[in-house]
PDB file of C-alpha atoms in Angstrom:
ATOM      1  CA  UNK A   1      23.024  41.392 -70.585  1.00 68.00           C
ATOM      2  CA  UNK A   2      20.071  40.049 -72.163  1.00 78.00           C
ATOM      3  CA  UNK A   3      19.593  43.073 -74.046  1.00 78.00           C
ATOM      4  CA  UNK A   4      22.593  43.335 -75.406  1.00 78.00           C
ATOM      5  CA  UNK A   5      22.607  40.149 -76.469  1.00 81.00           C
ATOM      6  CA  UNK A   6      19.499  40.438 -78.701  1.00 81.00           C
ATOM      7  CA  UNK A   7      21.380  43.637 -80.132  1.00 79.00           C
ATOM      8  CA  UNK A   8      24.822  42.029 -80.587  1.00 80.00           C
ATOM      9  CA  UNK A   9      22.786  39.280 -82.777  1.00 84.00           C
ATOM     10  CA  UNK A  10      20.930  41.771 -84.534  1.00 81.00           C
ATOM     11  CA  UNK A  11      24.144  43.327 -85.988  1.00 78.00           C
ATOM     12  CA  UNK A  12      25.719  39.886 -86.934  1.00 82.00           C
ATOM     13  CA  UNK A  13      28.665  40.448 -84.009  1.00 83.00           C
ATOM     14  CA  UNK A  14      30.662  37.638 -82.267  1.00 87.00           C
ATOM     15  CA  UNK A  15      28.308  36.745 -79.066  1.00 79.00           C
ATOM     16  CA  UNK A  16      31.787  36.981 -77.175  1.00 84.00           C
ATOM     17  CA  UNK A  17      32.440  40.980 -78.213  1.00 83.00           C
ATOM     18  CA  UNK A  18      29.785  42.397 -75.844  1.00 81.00           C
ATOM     19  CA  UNK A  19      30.581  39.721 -72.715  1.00 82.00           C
ATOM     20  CA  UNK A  20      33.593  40.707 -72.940  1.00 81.00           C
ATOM     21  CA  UNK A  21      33.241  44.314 -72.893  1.00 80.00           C
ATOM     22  CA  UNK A  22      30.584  44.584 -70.225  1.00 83.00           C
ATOM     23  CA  UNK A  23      30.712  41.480 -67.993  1.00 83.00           C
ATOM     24  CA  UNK A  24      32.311  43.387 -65.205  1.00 84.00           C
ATOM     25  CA  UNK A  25      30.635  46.829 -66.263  1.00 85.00           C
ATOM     26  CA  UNK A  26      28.350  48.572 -64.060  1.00 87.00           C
ATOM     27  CA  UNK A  27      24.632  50.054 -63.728  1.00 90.00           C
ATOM     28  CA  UNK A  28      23.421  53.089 -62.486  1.00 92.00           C
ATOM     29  CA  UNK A  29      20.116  54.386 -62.455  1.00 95.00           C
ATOM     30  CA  UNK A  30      18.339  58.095 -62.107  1.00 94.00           C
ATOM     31  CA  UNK A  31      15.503  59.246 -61.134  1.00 95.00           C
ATOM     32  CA  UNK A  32      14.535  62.953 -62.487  1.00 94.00           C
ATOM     33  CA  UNK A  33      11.632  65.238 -61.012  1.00 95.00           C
ATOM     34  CA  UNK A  34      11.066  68.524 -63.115  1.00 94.00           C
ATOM     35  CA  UNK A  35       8.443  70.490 -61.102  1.00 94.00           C
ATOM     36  CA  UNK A  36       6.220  72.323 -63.055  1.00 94.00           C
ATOM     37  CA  UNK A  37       7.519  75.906 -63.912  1.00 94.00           C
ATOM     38  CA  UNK A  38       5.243  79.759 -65.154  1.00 94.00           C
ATOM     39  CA  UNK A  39       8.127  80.253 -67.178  1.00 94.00           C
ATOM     40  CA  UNK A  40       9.772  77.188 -69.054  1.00 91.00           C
ATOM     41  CA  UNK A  41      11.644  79.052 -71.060  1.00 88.00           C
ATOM     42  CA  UNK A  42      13.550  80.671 -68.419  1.00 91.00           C
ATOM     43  CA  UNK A  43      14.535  76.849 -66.901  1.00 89.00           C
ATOM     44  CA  UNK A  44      16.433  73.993 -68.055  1.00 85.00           C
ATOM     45  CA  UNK A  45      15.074  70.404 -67.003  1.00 90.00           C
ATOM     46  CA  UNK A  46      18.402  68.948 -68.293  1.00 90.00           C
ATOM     47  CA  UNK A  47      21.182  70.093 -70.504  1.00 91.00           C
ATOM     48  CA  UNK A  48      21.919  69.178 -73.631  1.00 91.00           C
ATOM     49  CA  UNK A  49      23.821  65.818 -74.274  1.00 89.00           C
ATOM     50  CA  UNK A  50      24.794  62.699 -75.458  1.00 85.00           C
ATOM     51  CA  UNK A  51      23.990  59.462 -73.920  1.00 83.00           C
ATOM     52  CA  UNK A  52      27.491  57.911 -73.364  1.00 77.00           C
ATOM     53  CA  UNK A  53      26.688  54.619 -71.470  1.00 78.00           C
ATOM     54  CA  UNK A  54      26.654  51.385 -73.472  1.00 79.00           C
ATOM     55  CA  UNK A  55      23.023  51.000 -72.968  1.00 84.00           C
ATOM     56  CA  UNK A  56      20.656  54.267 -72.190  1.00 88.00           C
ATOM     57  CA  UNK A  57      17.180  52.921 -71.502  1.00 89.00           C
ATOM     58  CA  UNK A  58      14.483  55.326 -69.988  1.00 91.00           C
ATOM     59  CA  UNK A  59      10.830  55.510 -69.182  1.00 91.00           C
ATOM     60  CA  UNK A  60       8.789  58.732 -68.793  1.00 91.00           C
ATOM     61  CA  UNK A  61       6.898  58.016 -65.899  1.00 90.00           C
ATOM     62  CA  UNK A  62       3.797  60.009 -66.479  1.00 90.00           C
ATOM     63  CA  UNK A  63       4.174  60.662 -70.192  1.00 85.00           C
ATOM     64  CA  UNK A  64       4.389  64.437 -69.621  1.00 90.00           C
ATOM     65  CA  UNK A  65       6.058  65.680 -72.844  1.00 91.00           C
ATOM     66  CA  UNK A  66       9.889  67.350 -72.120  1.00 92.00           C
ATOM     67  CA  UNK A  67      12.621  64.927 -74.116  1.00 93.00           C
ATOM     68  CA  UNK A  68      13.719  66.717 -76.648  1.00 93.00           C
ATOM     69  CA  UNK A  69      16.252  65.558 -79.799  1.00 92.00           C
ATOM     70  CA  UNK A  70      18.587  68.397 -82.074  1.00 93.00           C
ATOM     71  CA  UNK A  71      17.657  67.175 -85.617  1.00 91.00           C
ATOM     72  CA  UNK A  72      19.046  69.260 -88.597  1.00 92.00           C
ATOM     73  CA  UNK A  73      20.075  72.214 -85.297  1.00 93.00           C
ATOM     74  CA  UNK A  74      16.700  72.178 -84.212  1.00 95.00           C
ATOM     75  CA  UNK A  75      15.069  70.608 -81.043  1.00 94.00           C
ATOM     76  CA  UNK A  76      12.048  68.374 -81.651  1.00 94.00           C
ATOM     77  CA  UNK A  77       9.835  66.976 -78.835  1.00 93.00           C
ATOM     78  CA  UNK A  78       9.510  63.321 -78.277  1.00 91.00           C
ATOM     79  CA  UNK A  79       6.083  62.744 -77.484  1.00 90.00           C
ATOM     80  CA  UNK A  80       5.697  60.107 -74.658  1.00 89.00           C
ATOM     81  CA  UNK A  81       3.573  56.785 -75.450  1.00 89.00           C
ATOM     82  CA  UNK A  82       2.270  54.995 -72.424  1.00 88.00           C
ATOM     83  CA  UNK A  83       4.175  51.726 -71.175  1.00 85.00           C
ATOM     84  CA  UNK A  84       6.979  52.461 -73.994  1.00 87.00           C
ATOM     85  CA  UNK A  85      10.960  52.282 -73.055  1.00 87.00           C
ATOM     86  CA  UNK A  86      13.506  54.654 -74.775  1.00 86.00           C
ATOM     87  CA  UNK A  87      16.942  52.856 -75.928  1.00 83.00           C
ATOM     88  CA  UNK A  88      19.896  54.234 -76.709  1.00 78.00           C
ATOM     89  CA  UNK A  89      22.952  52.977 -76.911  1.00 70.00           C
ATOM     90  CA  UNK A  90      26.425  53.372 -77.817  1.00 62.00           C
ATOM     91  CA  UNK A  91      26.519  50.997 -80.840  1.00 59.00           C
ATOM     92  CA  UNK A  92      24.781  53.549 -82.910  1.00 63.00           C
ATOM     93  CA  UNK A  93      25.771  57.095 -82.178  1.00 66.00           C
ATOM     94  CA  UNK A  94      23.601  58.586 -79.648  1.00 73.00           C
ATOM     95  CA  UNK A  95      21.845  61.638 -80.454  1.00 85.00           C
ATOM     96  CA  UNK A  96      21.726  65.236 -78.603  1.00 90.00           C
ATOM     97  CA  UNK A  97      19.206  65.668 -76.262  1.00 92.00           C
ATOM     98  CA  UNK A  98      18.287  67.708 -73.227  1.00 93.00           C
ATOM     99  CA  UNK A  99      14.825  67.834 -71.229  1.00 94.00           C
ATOM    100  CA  UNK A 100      12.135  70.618 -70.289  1.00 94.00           C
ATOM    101  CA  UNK A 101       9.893  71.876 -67.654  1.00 94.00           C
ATOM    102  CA  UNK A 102       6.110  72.156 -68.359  1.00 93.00           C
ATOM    103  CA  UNK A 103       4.182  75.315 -67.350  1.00 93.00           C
ATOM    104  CA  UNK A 104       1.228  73.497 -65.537  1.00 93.00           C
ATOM    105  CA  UNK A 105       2.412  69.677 -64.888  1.00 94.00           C
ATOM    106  CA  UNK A 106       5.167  68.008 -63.205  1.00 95.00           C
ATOM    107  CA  UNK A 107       7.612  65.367 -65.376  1.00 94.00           C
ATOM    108  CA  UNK A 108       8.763  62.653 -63.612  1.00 94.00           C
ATOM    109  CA  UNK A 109      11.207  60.063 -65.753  1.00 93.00           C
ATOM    110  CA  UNK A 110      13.866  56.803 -64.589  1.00 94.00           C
ATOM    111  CA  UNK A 111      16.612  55.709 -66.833  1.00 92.00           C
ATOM    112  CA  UNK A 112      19.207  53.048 -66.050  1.00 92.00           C
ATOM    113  CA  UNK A 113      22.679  52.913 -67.490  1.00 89.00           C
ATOM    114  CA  UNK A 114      24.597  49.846 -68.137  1.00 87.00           C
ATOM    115  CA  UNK A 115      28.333  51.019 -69.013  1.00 85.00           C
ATOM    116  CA  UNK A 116      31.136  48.458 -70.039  1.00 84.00           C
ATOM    117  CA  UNK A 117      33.907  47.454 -67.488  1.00 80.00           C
ATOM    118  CA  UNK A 118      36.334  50.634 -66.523  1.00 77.00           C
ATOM    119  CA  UNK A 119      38.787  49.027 -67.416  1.00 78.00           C
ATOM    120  CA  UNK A 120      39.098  47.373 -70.960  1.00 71.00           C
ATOM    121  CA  UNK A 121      39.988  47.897 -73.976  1.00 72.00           C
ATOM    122  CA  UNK A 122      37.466  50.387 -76.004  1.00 70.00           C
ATOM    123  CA  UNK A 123      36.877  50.083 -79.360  1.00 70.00           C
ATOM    124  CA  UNK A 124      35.343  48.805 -82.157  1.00 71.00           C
ATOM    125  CA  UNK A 125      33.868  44.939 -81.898  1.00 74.00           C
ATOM    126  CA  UNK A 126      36.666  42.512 -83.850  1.00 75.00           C
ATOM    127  CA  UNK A 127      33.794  40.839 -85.241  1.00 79.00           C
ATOM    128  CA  UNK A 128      32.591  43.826 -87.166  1.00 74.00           C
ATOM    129  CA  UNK A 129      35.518  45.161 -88.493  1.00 74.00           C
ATOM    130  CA  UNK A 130      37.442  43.670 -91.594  1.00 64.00           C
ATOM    131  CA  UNK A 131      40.959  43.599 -92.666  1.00 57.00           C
ATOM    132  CA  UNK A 132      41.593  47.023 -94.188  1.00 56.00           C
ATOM    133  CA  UNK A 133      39.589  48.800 -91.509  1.00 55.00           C
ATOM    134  CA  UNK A 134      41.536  47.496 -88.882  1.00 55.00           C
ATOM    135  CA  UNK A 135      44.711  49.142 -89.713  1.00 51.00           C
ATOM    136  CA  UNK A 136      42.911  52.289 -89.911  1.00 57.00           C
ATOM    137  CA  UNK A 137      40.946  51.795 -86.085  1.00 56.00           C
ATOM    138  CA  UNK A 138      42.673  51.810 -83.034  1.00 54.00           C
ATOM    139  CA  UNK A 139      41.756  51.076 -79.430  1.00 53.00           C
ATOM    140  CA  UNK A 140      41.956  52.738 -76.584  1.00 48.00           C
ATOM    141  CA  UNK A 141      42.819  50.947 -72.955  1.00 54.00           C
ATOM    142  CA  UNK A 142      40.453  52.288 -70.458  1.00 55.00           C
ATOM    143  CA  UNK A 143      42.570  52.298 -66.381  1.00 54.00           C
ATOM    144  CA  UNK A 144      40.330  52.199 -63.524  1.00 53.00           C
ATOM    145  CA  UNK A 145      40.468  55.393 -61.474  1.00 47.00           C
ATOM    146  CA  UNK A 146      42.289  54.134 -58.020  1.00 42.00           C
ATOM    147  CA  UNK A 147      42.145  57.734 -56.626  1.00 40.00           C
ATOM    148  CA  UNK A 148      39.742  58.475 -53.917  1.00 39.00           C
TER     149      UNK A 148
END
């Protein structure tokens, strides 16, 4: 929660908009192994996406280069820095990514997700949005899956 504290303050929100949303979320974590592969072209490491927890943050273990971003339809490599955390999260809009194999070295990377509760209200924080904008926003009420 700490974290999103520091980035609820940050964009001038009411500190009760992100309690509220993700007090009773939930965390999950991954662990991803990408053995090394003679032809990397031929595999995918991950597909292409969109982080859509609340908070995305994730740490490339032995800073062997596969994170990749789409800018302007093209797929740039994030070069890993030692000891350095990649955020994301769902207050600004996440961007595409996906993940490679190397040719000669393994890739070995942990994120952790922290998603809000399953079931609240989603939408934008009250504290950021004025008058006019709020007749033009809606919300949408998130159920919890009871199905097993």
């Amino acid at each position: 929660m700490q974290m999103l504290e520091l980035m609820e303050k940050a964009l001038g929100m009411d500190p009760n908009d992100m309690r509220i949303l993700f007090e009773e979320g939930h965390q999950g974590m991954k662990m991803n192994y990408y053995p090394p592969c003679l032809e990397p072209e031929l595999a995918i490491g991950l597909n292409s996406h969109s982080d859509s927890a609340g908070l995305t943050i994730l740490l490339q273990i032995n800073e062997i280069e596969g994170l990749q971003i789409r800018q302007n339809g093209l797929w740039i490599p994030v070069k890993p820095l030692p000891n350095a955390f990649i955020v994301s999260n769902r207050i600004y809009r996440s961007v595409e990514q996906r993940a490679t194999v190397n040719s000669v070295k393994e890739r070995v990377s942990i994120a952790t997700f922290y998603s809000p509760k399953l079931d609240g209200d989603m939408g934008s924080a009250p504290s950021l949005i004025t008058h006019k904008l709020q007749q033009c926003l809606g919300r949408l009420q998130n159920e919890k899956d009871n199905r097993n």
